[in-house]
Amino acid sequence: MKDLRRYLALKYIQYLVLSSSNAVSTLLGLLGSAYTMILLQSAKVSSKSTAVLISSLAQADILVLLSLVSDVVLGSFGAGVSPTASALARILLTANAHVSCVLLSCVAFEAYLITFLPSESRPLRTVRNARLLCRVIWVLVAAECALFLVDEHLRAGGASSPCPGPLGLLFQLCGAAAALLRSLSYILGILLRIINVYIYYKIFFSMSPR
């Protein structure tokens, strides 16, 4: 449907075109996600793998709402809030961005399969596989953000008095893993942008009149 295509275009601009989020794009994204979640409940929208991916993409904006609520709640407590608690809002936004970017890339890859390998890829493009893929993405991003939260807690509470022995080594490993994930997420973000541009470039020229 045209509305779903417009929503995907909005999300591509929000996460894969803009260098950083702003209030306008965030508000439009939230409104678009709310409308899309309502639209996907309609009988007019067929239950296909693409609809499953778009539904999970829209649900990811719930994390943005949670982050906004967290900011409001933490702001009401003022200076008494711990650094770990204040980092929660940032981590929720990170989870939203990572889930959204990966799901958008999955939608682009599925569009590539539909365009160039429609019959060969049909056994893969099932609702069951799409739901499984969404669960895997959410679990991986949740694990990533849990590691970030642990690292924030350790840096806030243990930087001044590092623990000796195996526990101190575990803290160092958590910090190193979190730093590595942050570096990888930046590199992967650039790669996803390049891949998405290439996919839609190929699709556009394959559908253009010769």
Short mmCIF file of C-alpha atoms in Angstrom, two decimals:
data_model
loop_
_atom_site.label_atom_id
_atom_site.label_comp_id
_atom_site.label_asym_id
_atom_site.label_seq_id
_atom_site.Cartn_x
_atom_site.Cartn_y
_atom_site.Cartn_z
CA MET A 1 0.00 0.00 0.00
CA LYS A 2 1.05 3.56 -0.65
CA ASP A 3 0.80 4.51 3.03
CA LEU A 4 3.25 1.76 4.00
CA ARG A 5 5.65 2.88 1.28
CA ARG A 6 5.48 6.44 2.58
CA TYR A 7 6.13 5.17 6.09
CA LEU A 8 9.19 3.22 4.93
CA ALA A 9 10.47 6.29 3.08
CA LEU A 10 10.05 8.34 6.27
CA LYS A 11 11.94 5.75 8.29
CA TYR A 12 14.76 5.51 5.75
CA ILE A 13 15.19 9.27 5.94
CA GLN A 14 15.02 9.23 9.74
CA TYR A 15 17.56 6.45 10.35
CA LEU A 16 19.65 5.97 7.20
CA VAL A 17 19.80 9.47 5.68
CA LEU A 18 19.83 11.96 8.55
CA SER A 19 23.11 12.06 10.45
CA SER A 20 21.31 12.45 13.77
CA SER A 21 17.75 12.50 15.05
CA ASN A 22 15.91 15.72 15.77
CA ALA A 23 12.60 16.65 17.34
CA VAL A 24 10.76 16.96 14.02
CA SER A 25 11.88 13.61 12.59
CA THR A 26 11.27 11.90 15.93
CA LEU A 27 7.73 13.27 16.17
CA LEU A 28 6.94 12.35 12.56
CA GLY A 29 8.38 8.90 13.13
CA LEU A 30 6.22 8.34 16.21
CA LEU A 31 3.07 9.51 14.44
CA GLY A 32 3.90 7.39 11.40
CA SER A 33 4.50 4.32 13.57
CA ALA A 34 1.23 4.80 15.45
CA TYR A 35 -0.69 5.13 12.17
CA THR A 36 1.11 2.11 10.68
CA MET A 37 0.34 -0.11 13.68
CA ILE A 38 -3.35 0.79 13.28
CA LEU A 39 -3.18 0.28 9.51
CA LEU A 40 -1.61 -3.17 9.84
CA GLN A 41 -4.62 -4.32 11.86
CA SER A 42 -6.83 -3.68 8.83
CA ALA A 43 -8.07 -6.61 6.79
CA LYS A 44 -6.94 -4.76 3.66
CA VAL A 45 -3.30 -5.44 4.56
CA SER A 46 -2.37 -9.01 3.70
CA SER A 47 -0.33 -11.04 6.15
CA LYS A 48 3.02 -11.26 4.41
CA SER A 49 6.62 -11.30 5.54
CA THR A 50 7.07 -7.63 4.60
CA ALA A 51 4.10 -6.67 6.79
CA VAL A 52 5.68 -8.56 9.71
CA LEU A 53 8.95 -6.64 9.28
CA ILE A 54 7.14 -3.30 9.02
CA SER A 55 5.06 -4.12 12.10
CA SER A 56 8.20 -4.83 14.12
CA LEU A 57 9.71 -1.61 12.79
CA ALA A 58 6.71 0.37 14.01
CA GLN A 59 6.80 -1.37 17.40
CA ALA A 60 10.44 -0.31 17.82
CA ASP A 61 9.28 3.27 18.32
CA ILE A 62 7.78 2.17 21.64
CA LEU A 63 11.38 2.41 22.86
CA VAL A 64 11.41 6.08 21.90
CA LEU A 65 8.30 6.67 24.00
CA LEU A 66 9.90 4.82 26.91
CA SER A 67 12.99 6.99 26.54
CA LEU A 68 10.90 10.18 26.58
CA VAL A 69 9.00 8.98 29.65
CA SER A 70 12.29 8.08 31.30
CA ASP A 71 13.64 11.58 30.61
CA VAL A 72 10.55 13.18 32.14
CA VAL A 73 10.64 10.94 35.21
CA LEU A 74 14.39 11.37 35.73
CA GLY A 75 14.12 15.12 35.21
CA SER A 76 11.57 15.36 37.99
CA PHE A 77 14.12 13.88 40.42
CA GLY A 78 16.80 16.42 39.50
CA ALA A 79 20.38 15.89 40.62
CA GLY A 80 19.63 12.85 42.73
CA VAL A 81 19.44 10.52 39.74
CA SER A 82 22.35 8.12 39.29
CA PRO A 83 24.42 8.23 36.06
CA THR A 84 23.32 4.66 35.28
CA ALA A 85 19.66 5.66 35.47
CA SER A 86 20.23 8.70 33.24
CA ALA A 87 22.01 6.47 30.71
CA LEU A 88 18.89 4.31 30.37
CA ALA A 89 17.16 6.86 28.13
CA ARG A 90 20.16 6.99 25.79
CA ILE A 91 20.37 3.21 25.63
CA LEU A 92 16.68 2.94 24.76
CA LEU A 93 17.23 5.33 21.87
CA THR A 94 20.26 3.29 20.80
CA ALA A 95 18.16 0.11 20.82
CA ASN A 96 15.47 1.81 18.75
CA ALA A 97 17.98 3.07 16.18
CA HIS A 98 19.75 -0.28 15.84
CA VAL A 99 16.55 -2.33 15.56
CA SER A 100 15.12 0.12 13.04
CA CYS A 101 18.24 0.22 10.86
CA VAL A 102 18.52 -3.57 10.70
CA LEU A 103 14.80 -4.02 9.98
CA LEU A 104 14.91 -1.40 7.24
CA SER A 105 17.82 -3.26 5.68
CA CYS A 106 15.84 -6.50 5.91
CA VAL A 107 12.94 -4.85 4.07
CA ALA A 108 15.34 -3.60 1.40
CA PHE A 109 16.90 -7.05 1.00
CA GLU A 110 13.46 -8.64 0.71
CA ALA A 111 12.56 -6.10 -1.98
CA TYR A 112 15.74 -7.14 -3.80
CA LEU A 113 14.75 -10.82 -3.61
CA ILE A 114 11.23 -10.06 -4.82
CA THR A 115 12.59 -8.08 -7.76
CA PHE A 116 15.42 -10.34 -8.93
CA LEU A 117 14.73 -13.79 -7.40
CA PRO A 118 10.95 -13.97 -6.91
CA SER A 119 10.42 -17.71 -7.35
CA GLU A 120 13.73 -18.86 -5.89
CA SER A 121 13.31 -16.82 -2.72
CA ARG A 122 9.64 -17.61 -2.12
CA PRO A 123 10.38 -20.44 0.39
CA LEU A 124 12.44 -17.97 2.44
CA ARG A 125 9.96 -15.09 2.33
CA THR A 126 7.44 -16.58 4.73
CA VAL A 127 5.63 -15.05 7.68
CA ARG A 128 7.19 -17.63 10.00
CA ASN A 129 10.73 -16.79 8.89
CA ALA A 130 10.03 -13.06 9.16
CA ARG A 131 8.78 -13.43 12.72
CA LEU A 132 11.81 -15.56 13.63
CA LEU A 133 14.13 -12.96 12.10
CA CYS A 134 12.45 -10.16 14.07
CA ARG A 135 12.85 -12.12 17.32
CA VAL A 136 16.55 -12.73 16.63
CA ILE A 137 17.13 -9.03 15.89
CA TRP A 138 15.36 -7.95 19.08
CA VAL A 139 17.26 -10.47 21.21
CA LEU A 140 20.64 -9.43 19.79
CA VAL A 141 19.95 -5.72 20.25
CA ALA A 142 18.61 -6.33 23.76
CA ALA A 143 21.82 -8.19 24.64
CA GLU A 144 23.89 -5.36 23.17
CA CYS A 145 22.04 -2.72 25.17
CA ALA A 146 22.21 -4.80 28.34
CA LEU A 147 25.98 -4.85 27.93
CA PHE A 148 25.98 -1.07 27.42
CA LEU A 149 23.93 -0.61 30.59
CA VAL A 150 26.29 -2.83 32.60
CA ASP A 151 29.25 -0.88 31.24
CA GLU A 152 27.62 2.44 32.21
CA HIS A 153 26.97 1.09 35.71
CA LEU A 154 30.54 -0.17 36.09
CA ARG A 155 32.04 3.08 34.87
CA ALA A 156 29.82 5.11 37.19
CA GLY A 157 30.34 3.01 40.30
CA GLY A 158 33.61 1.18 39.84
CA ALA A 159 35.90 3.56 38.01
CA SER A 160 37.11 5.22 41.20
CA SER A 161 37.62 1.94 43.09
CA PRO A 162 38.38 -0.91 40.64
CA CYS A 163 37.86 -4.41 42.00
CA PRO A 164 40.89 -6.70 42.24
CA GLY A 165 41.06 -10.28 41.04
CA PRO A 166 38.66 -12.07 38.65
CA LEU A 167 35.84 -9.59 39.27
CA GLY A 168 38.05 -6.72 38.15
CA LEU A 169 39.01 -8.70 35.05
CA LEU A 170 35.33 -9.31 34.31
CA PHE A 171 34.66 -5.56 34.57
CA GLN A 172 37.51 -4.87 32.15
CA LEU A 173 36.16 -7.45 29.70
CA CYS A 174 32.70 -5.87 29.85
CA GLY A 175 34.18 -2.45 29.18
CA ALA A 176 36.27 -3.74 26.27
CA ALA A 177 33.29 -5.60 24.78
CA ALA A 178 31.08 -2.50 25.06
CA ALA A 179 33.75 -0.32 23.40
CA LEU A 180 34.14 -2.87 20.60
CA LEU A 181 30.38 -3.02 20.06
CA ARG A 182 30.17 0.77 19.86
CA SER A 183 32.89 0.81 17.21
CA LEU A 184 31.29 -2.03 15.27
CA SER A 185 27.84 -0.43 15.39
CA TYR A 186 29.26 2.72 13.82
CA ILE A 187 30.97 0.76 11.04
CA LEU A 188 27.90 -1.43 10.48
CA GLY A 189 25.72 1.68 10.31
CA ILE A 190 27.84 3.01 7.43
CA LEU A 191 27.78 -0.39 5.68
CA LEU A 192 24.00 -0.61 5.98
CA ARG A 193 23.64 2.81 4.38
CA ILE A 194 25.85 1.76 1.46
CA ILE A 195 24.04 -1.57 1.03
CA ASN A 196 20.60 0.06 1.10
CA VAL A 197 21.61 2.66 -1.49
CA TYR A 198 23.01 -0.10 -3.73
CA ILE A 199 19.88 -2.26 -3.40
CA TYR A 200 17.46 0.52 -4.26
CA TYR A 201 19.76 1.70 -7.04
CA LYS A 202 19.61 -1.77 -8.58
CA ILE A 203 15.82 -2.01 -8.11
CA PHE A 204 15.21 1.45 -9.56
CA PHE A 205 17.18 0.83 -12.72
CA SER A 206 15.77 -2.64 -13.16
CA MET A 207 12.26 -1.19 -13.16
CA SER A 208 13.07 1.86 -15.29
CA PRO A 209 11.97 1.69 -18.93
CA ARG A 210 14.83 0.72 -21.18
#
